[in-house]
Amino acid sequence: MFGGFQNIAKVPELRKRLLVTAWFLIIYRLGAHVPTPGIDTSALAAFFAQQKGTLFGLIDMFSGGALQRLSVFALGIMPYISASIILQLLTVVIPSLERLSKEGELGQKKINQYSRYGTVILSMIQALGIAIGLEGMRVGPGASVVYNPGWGFRALTVLTLTTGTIFIMWIGEQITERGIGNGISLIIFAGIVARMPSAIVRTFRLVKAGEMSLFLLIFLLILMVLVVAVIVYFERAHRRIPIQYARRVVGRRVYGGQSTHLPLKVNTAGVIPPIFASSILLFPATLANFIPHPVTKAISGYLTPGTFIYEFLYVIFIIFFCYFYTAVTFNPVDVADNIKKYGGYIPGIRPGKRTAEYIDTVLTRITLGGALYVSAICVLPSVLINKFNVPFYFGGTALLIVVGVAMDTVQQIETHLITRHYDGFLKKGKVRARR
């Protein structure tokens, strides 16, 4: 592995791409500390100290703490992700978008353009909602978060936060084009990892003060290594369906006659199911902050992270969205038609409808295993915090994103090294792509 890192410096293009990626990520982290005008940051920090179990806490995690400081990057990249997911779901419903998605690179560019327009619209709506919500926040008697409420503040906040999101989207596209790895994923990765140093310092302070035993710290370190290993294993796991292509004679040449396989990922849905599930379950707690009604307070109390009802519903929603999102993004009928079109077939299975049914059956079975794995990783933080009093958040959607993005980035670096005849990070085997 160390030889692989030494080889990075020997490839000028790869070295340049890594520097470009690091430079853009530094700009993103610096912008996350530039506050939005007209906000009392100390009063806002006091308010967000009470929002760990709400949607604000979830959005703040993906923005790397920018929402808590209400910086110019407070909305983060979430509007772009939401717009992309909405457009992806609409391609199944709207025939024109479905045809556009099948037109190759040109169609994908058009869909990306629609995603950008959707990002601007969602950013403006969310920014206006945040501005109105900030005007109604009261931390103490007479202590308002906003200095000068009114439409002037709202317009300035909408302009600032929307521009910040557009700039982050541009940074992500620049990293994807000129840097290494997926830019949007790396931005989320940087926001999550930025909290690690403070968590490490806080943990060692507790050990030094005697509030956490050294044995518990060693146990947690071993557990972390095992959990990361499990995530790497499942993210790379897939079921191979053998495909046999018949021989075709075209003129004097013979084509086909080879054997290959169709890889079906165990976790096809990725991190989308836990994000959807968290958003639904945290909505009542967020609503209770703005509508102080006994009913909303009671529902919020039952749906507090760590309670049995919350964790049970969390697992149920994750399993449901794993099947739902897999059904939306993977169409066995199209796959079976493409296999049949190129003269392929699954041994023992008739081409066409029977092939689609067989692929759907296999996918349904392995999706259950993937859903249970995602559920276990997402429930892990609550178990560690409630049972072992762990002072930091380990596991869940954040860990899945961090490990997945790290695997993708290492795989791309590995590809650059191998194509230029340099040894990669691994002596035996290669890092497989997650997609």
XYZ file of C-alpha atoms in Angstrom:
435
model
C 0.000 0.000 0.000
C 2.820 2.425 0.868
C 4.373 1.707 -2.534
C 1.062 2.689 -4.105
C 1.129 6.062 -2.329
C 4.694 6.607 -3.555
C 3.588 5.890 -7.117
C 0.978 8.674 -6.942
C 3.751 11.286 -7.082
C 5.115 9.665 -10.245
C 1.929 10.317 -12.236
C 1.661 14.077 -12.992
C -2.004 13.936 -14.060
C -3.054 11.994 -10.960
C -1.049 14.302 -8.713
C -2.717 17.317 -10.311
C -6.174 15.805 -9.893
C -5.583 15.112 -6.204
C -4.368 18.684 -5.635
C -7.403 20.097 -7.443
C -9.709 17.920 -5.324
C -8.000 18.993 -2.088
C -8.129 22.667 -3.097
C -11.869 22.623 -3.822
C -12.609 20.752 -0.591
C -10.632 23.373 1.368
C -12.700 26.123 -0.273
C -15.875 24.265 0.715
C -14.782 23.922 4.346
C -13.760 27.594 4.525
C -17.137 28.656 3.132
C -18.889 26.565 5.787
C -17.589 29.042 8.394
C -18.746 32.262 6.651
C -21.967 33.324 8.458
C -25.111 34.599 6.777
C -25.723 38.339 7.477
C -28.280 39.399 10.079
C -27.984 36.348 12.392
C -27.107 36.191 16.088
C -24.785 33.190 15.923
C -24.613 32.623 19.699
C -28.417 32.484 20.006
C -28.584 30.185 16.968
C -26.014 27.815 18.493
C -28.104 27.643 21.678
C -31.170 26.754 19.604
C -29.419 24.002 17.638
C -28.132 22.453 20.856
C -31.739 21.298 21.328
C -32.205 19.967 17.769
C -30.164 16.726 17.779
C -33.206 14.515 17.303
C -34.867 16.507 14.520
C -34.538 17.026 10.778
C -32.297 20.017 11.506
C -29.762 17.678 13.074
C -29.876 15.348 10.044
C -29.414 18.193 7.541
C -26.682 19.715 9.713
C -24.792 16.397 9.591
C -24.747 16.388 5.774
C -23.746 20.076 5.647
C -20.799 19.509 7.980
C -22.145 21.811 10.714
C -22.827 24.682 8.285
C -26.536 24.768 9.146
C -25.814 25.118 12.848
C -23.679 28.180 12.125
C -26.087 29.224 9.326
C -23.185 29.884 7.013
C -23.515 30.681 3.319
C -23.326 26.896 2.727
C -26.048 26.133 5.296
C -28.244 24.187 2.864
C -25.284 22.092 1.768
C -25.682 19.789 -1.184
C -28.986 18.302 0.034
C -31.191 20.313 -2.427
C -29.193 18.890 -5.345
C -29.471 15.351 -3.970
C -33.206 15.798 -3.406
C -33.700 17.166 -6.933
C -31.716 14.267 -8.432
C -33.734 11.678 -6.495
C -37.038 13.316 -7.445
C -36.036 13.402 -11.110
C -34.898 9.779 -10.943
C -38.265 8.760 -9.539
C -40.086 10.827 -12.180
C -38.300 8.950 -14.986
C -40.358 5.904 -14.022
C -43.643 7.852 -14.103
C -43.154 10.255 -17.041
C -42.531 8.482 -20.398
C -40.710 11.461 -21.956
C -38.129 11.472 -19.153
C -37.766 7.708 -19.456
C -37.018 8.029 -23.175
C -34.595 10.853 -22.412
C -32.704 8.711 -19.894
C -32.147 6.070 -22.593
C -30.613 8.491 -25.111
C -27.089 8.064 -23.798
C -24.774 10.927 -22.922
C -26.918 13.618 -24.543
C -29.991 12.556 -22.597
C -28.030 12.381 -19.355
C -26.791 15.938 -19.871
C -30.377 17.104 -20.321
C -31.454 15.321 -17.123
C -28.531 16.876 -15.245
C -29.669 20.278 -16.493
C -33.165 19.630 -15.138
C -31.588 18.590 -11.833
C -29.787 21.946 -11.625
C -33.026 23.838 -12.240
C -34.718 21.737 -9.563
C -31.854 22.467 -7.177
C -32.368 26.215 -7.545
C -36.124 25.920 -6.958
C -35.721 23.656 -3.895
C -32.968 25.883 -2.498
C -35.138 28.987 -2.745
C -38.079 27.231 -1.064
C -35.921 25.817 1.739
C -34.072 29.112 2.240
C -37.355 31.021 2.521
C -38.638 28.482 5.034
C -35.444 28.804 7.089
C -35.666 32.617 7.014
C -39.273 32.597 8.219
C -38.454 29.967 10.843
C -35.490 31.975 12.129
C -37.683 35.019 12.652
C -39.938 32.988 14.936
C -37.147 31.418 16.997
C -36.823 32.507 20.604
C -34.002 31.089 22.691
C -34.889 33.009 25.828
C -37.246 35.785 26.928
C -36.906 38.411 24.218
C -33.795 36.777 22.737
C -34.350 36.583 18.964
C -32.043 34.856 16.508
C -32.596 37.546 13.820
C -31.489 41.140 14.369
C -33.871 42.829 11.891
C -36.787 40.575 10.834
C -38.746 41.370 7.704
C -38.792 40.838 3.966
C -35.391 42.448 3.600
C -33.850 39.746 5.790
C -35.829 37.026 4.001
C -34.733 38.162 0.535
C -31.094 38.410 1.644
C -31.217 34.951 3.239
C -32.821 33.351 0.156
C -30.229 34.967 -2.137
C -27.297 34.000 0.113
C -28.260 30.383 0.795
C -29.360 29.680 -2.793
C -26.124 31.100 -4.160
C -24.159 29.026 -1.655
C -25.878 25.818 -2.770
C -25.283 26.622 -6.446
C -21.611 27.270 -5.683
C -21.320 23.922 -3.849
C -22.973 22.198 -6.820
C -20.411 23.841 -9.116
C -17.573 22.713 -6.826
C -18.882 19.141 -6.956
C -19.013 19.171 -10.752
C -15.504 20.619 -10.959
C -14.151 17.881 -8.684
C -15.842 15.202 -10.801
C -14.470 16.678 -14.039
C -10.995 17.878 -12.997
C -10.331 16.042 -9.754
C -10.603 12.478 -8.543
C -13.765 10.706 -7.389
C -17.382 11.834 -7.389
C -17.506 15.492 -6.401
C -20.939 15.485 -4.748
C -20.076 12.407 -2.683
C -16.730 13.878 -1.637
C -18.424 17.077 -0.440
C -20.729 15.049 1.811
C -17.715 12.983 2.875
C -15.772 16.120 3.819
C -18.700 17.494 5.830
C -19.048 14.286 7.854
C -15.324 13.705 8.393
C -14.858 17.320 9.559
C -16.493 16.361 12.859
C -14.131 13.492 13.599
C -11.292 15.487 15.239
C -13.617 17.049 17.815
C -15.138 13.624 18.604
C -11.673 12.122 19.092
C -10.566 14.963 21.384
C -13.785 14.698 23.406
C -13.310 10.946 23.826
C -9.733 11.251 25.099
C -10.815 13.946 27.522
C -13.407 11.583 28.971
C -10.783 8.835 29.316
C -8.380 11.253 30.971
C -11.086 12.429 33.386
C -11.967 8.835 34.286
C -15.522 9.022 32.890
C -14.694 6.351 30.284
C -12.614 3.286 31.042
C -9.602 2.344 28.935
C -11.113 -1.123 28.439
C -14.249 0.413 26.887
C -12.112 2.568 24.582
C -10.158 -0.490 23.349
C -13.423 -2.387 22.873
C -14.844 0.493 20.809
C -11.740 0.661 18.618
C -11.942 -3.068 17.874
C -15.673 -2.757 17.197
C -15.068 0.145 14.796
C -12.567 -1.880 12.785
C -14.961 -4.839 12.603
C -17.920 -2.653 11.566
C -15.899 -0.960 8.808
C -14.762 -4.395 7.584
C -18.393 -5.583 7.489
C -19.430 -2.499 5.508
C -16.612 -3.003 2.998
C -17.584 -6.660 2.605
C -21.278 -5.979 2.017
C -20.695 -2.984 -0.270
C -18.545 -5.171 -2.505
C -20.807 -8.235 -2.227
C -22.871 -9.227 -5.227
C -24.609 -12.264 -6.657
C -23.310 -13.414 -10.037
C -25.869 -14.756 -12.481
C -24.133 -16.695 -15.306
C -24.846 -15.472 -18.841
C -24.045 -17.554 -21.926
C -23.888 -15.932 -25.373
C -24.602 -18.084 -28.432
C -22.313 -18.062 -31.421
C -23.294 -15.876 -34.371
C -21.811 -16.107 -37.860
C -21.562 -12.750 -39.658
C -19.913 -13.200 -43.042
C -16.700 -15.111 -42.413
C -16.454 -14.144 -38.740
C -17.882 -15.889 -35.715
C -19.100 -13.718 -32.822
C -20.215 -14.675 -29.323
C -19.912 -18.088 -27.758
C -18.489 -16.655 -24.547
C -19.577 -16.921 -20.918
C -19.934 -13.962 -18.584
C -22.060 -13.027 -15.590
C -24.588 -10.431 -14.443
C -23.549 -8.985 -11.041
C -26.440 -8.051 -8.731
C -25.369 -5.977 -5.752
C -26.579 -6.998 -2.315
C -27.113 -3.337 -1.398
C -28.520 -1.964 -4.636
C -30.326 0.963 -2.989
C -27.209 2.368 -1.274
C -27.769 4.993 1.438
C -31.073 6.330 0.076
C -33.355 4.118 2.287
C -31.956 5.284 5.664
C -32.092 8.916 4.500
C -35.764 8.571 3.538
C -36.579 6.684 6.744
C -34.831 9.246 8.953
C -36.577 12.142 7.226
C -40.015 10.619 7.805
C -39.433 9.669 11.454
C -37.750 12.956 12.425
C -40.477 15.088 10.878
C -42.846 14.927 13.926
C -40.049 16.074 16.268
C -39.279 18.969 13.934
C -42.976 19.879 13.687
C -43.301 19.864 17.492
C -40.792 22.738 17.701
C -43.032 24.999 15.628
C -46.455 23.672 16.721
C -46.319 23.230 20.516
C -49.489 21.132 20.690
C -49.877 18.247 23.185
C -50.506 15.788 20.327
C -47.336 16.735 18.438
C -45.367 16.691 21.694
C -46.646 13.192 22.509
C -45.857 11.850 19.026
C -42.428 13.474 19.184
C -41.785 11.779 22.528
C -42.617 8.339 21.133
C -40.491 8.923 18.012
C -37.342 10.021 19.842
C -34.171 8.313 18.535
C -33.197 5.535 20.914
C -36.711 4.479 21.896
C -37.993 1.036 20.901
C -40.835 2.410 18.738
C -38.481 4.691 16.808
C -35.871 1.997 16.156
C -38.536 -0.573 15.186
C -40.194 1.798 12.696
C -36.744 2.851 11.474
C -35.896 -0.745 10.537
C -39.311 -1.290 8.889
C -38.974 1.879 6.796
C -35.413 1.008 5.765
C -36.485 -2.440 4.548
C -39.460 -0.928 2.689
C -37.400 1.764 0.965
C -34.666 -0.753 0.063
C -37.219 -2.738 -1.940
C -38.947 0.389 -3.255
C -35.793 2.150 -4.475
C -34.373 -1.077 -5.934
C -37.604 -1.595 -7.880
C -37.401 1.973 -9.185
C -33.754 1.930 -10.265
C -33.421 -1.673 -11.496
C -35.812 -3.059 -14.109
C -35.431 -6.844 -14.637
C -37.544 -6.704 -17.810
C -35.149 -4.253 -19.493
C -32.143 -6.319 -18.406
C -33.722 -9.511 -19.763
C -34.551 -7.796 -23.069
C -30.979 -6.530 -23.444
C -29.587 -10.008 -22.746
C -31.935 -11.507 -25.334
C -31.139 -8.750 -27.857
C -27.438 -9.642 -27.875
C -28.040 -13.375 -28.091
C -27.476 -14.194 -24.436
C -29.360 -16.436 -22.043
C -29.150 -17.791 -18.513
C -28.389 -21.544 -18.581
C -31.564 -23.467 -17.777
C -33.802 -20.367 -18.076
C -35.757 -19.395 -21.185
C -34.978 -15.946 -22.625
C -37.501 -13.153 -22.214
C -40.194 -13.292 -19.556
C -38.752 -16.297 -17.683
C -35.368 -14.600 -17.481
C -36.923 -11.411 -16.083
C -38.824 -13.436 -13.461
C -35.670 -15.311 -12.448
C -33.642 -12.090 -12.100
C -36.462 -10.495 -10.098
C -36.610 -13.511 -7.742
C -32.852 -13.451 -7.118
C -32.879 -9.682 -6.625
C -35.765 -9.915 -4.135
C -33.893 -12.465 -2.036
C -30.560 -10.646 -1.880
C -32.253 -7.284 -1.263
C -33.595 -8.652 2.030
C -30.047 -9.411 3.156
C -28.904 -5.953 2.062
C -31.823 -4.290 3.877
C -31.054 -6.144 7.134
C -27.380 -5.181 6.848
C -28.233 -1.488 6.344
C -30.712 -1.635 9.240
C -28.106 -3.121 11.578
C -25.545 -0.426 10.722
C -28.123 2.354 11.176
C -29.361 1.051 14.539
C -25.804 0.605 15.849
C -25.325 4.266 16.995
C -28.402 4.133 19.250
C -27.172 0.894 20.837
C -23.707 2.340 21.493
C -25.037 5.612 22.916
C -27.797 4.126 25.098
C -26.068 0.940 26.293
C -22.413 1.967 26.455
C -22.757 5.773 26.849
C -20.478 6.373 23.864
C -19.867 10.164 23.611
C -19.826 10.251 19.806
C -22.003 9.136 16.889
C -20.568 6.050 15.161
C -22.456 4.165 12.474
C -25.625 4.947 10.603
C -25.917 6.747 7.286
C -22.786 8.810 7.930
C -20.538 5.744 8.238
C -22.071 4.115 5.152
C -21.363 7.271 3.131
C -17.815 7.688 4.458
C -16.784 4.090 3.773
C -18.544 3.972 0.393
C -16.994 7.223 -0.854
C -13.554 6.156 0.399
C -13.866 2.864 -1.515
C -14.908 4.648 -4.717
C -12.079 7.178 -4.478
C -9.428 4.530 -3.789
C -10.738 2.479 -6.691
C -10.408 5.448 -9.067
C -6.872 6.173 -7.865
C -6.080 2.480 -8.321
C -7.398 2.638 -11.883
C -5.208 5.665 -12.722
C -2.119 3.887 -11.386
C -2.778 0.606 -13.198
C -3.492 2.252 -16.570
C -0.069 3.896 -16.365
C 1.661 0.613 -15.507
C 2.218 1.394 -11.828
C 1.432 -0.942 -8.947
C -1.726 -0.022 -7.102
C -2.437 -0.094 -3.381
C -3.037 -3.851 -3.229
C -0.534 -6.524 -4.191
C -3.160 -9.263 -4.471
C -6.407 -8.524 -6.228
C -7.855 -5.158 -7.114
C -10.442 -2.957 -5.475
C -13.729 -3.581 -7.215
C -15.995 -0.711 -8.121
C -19.196 -0.382 -6.062
C -21.264 0.181 -9.180
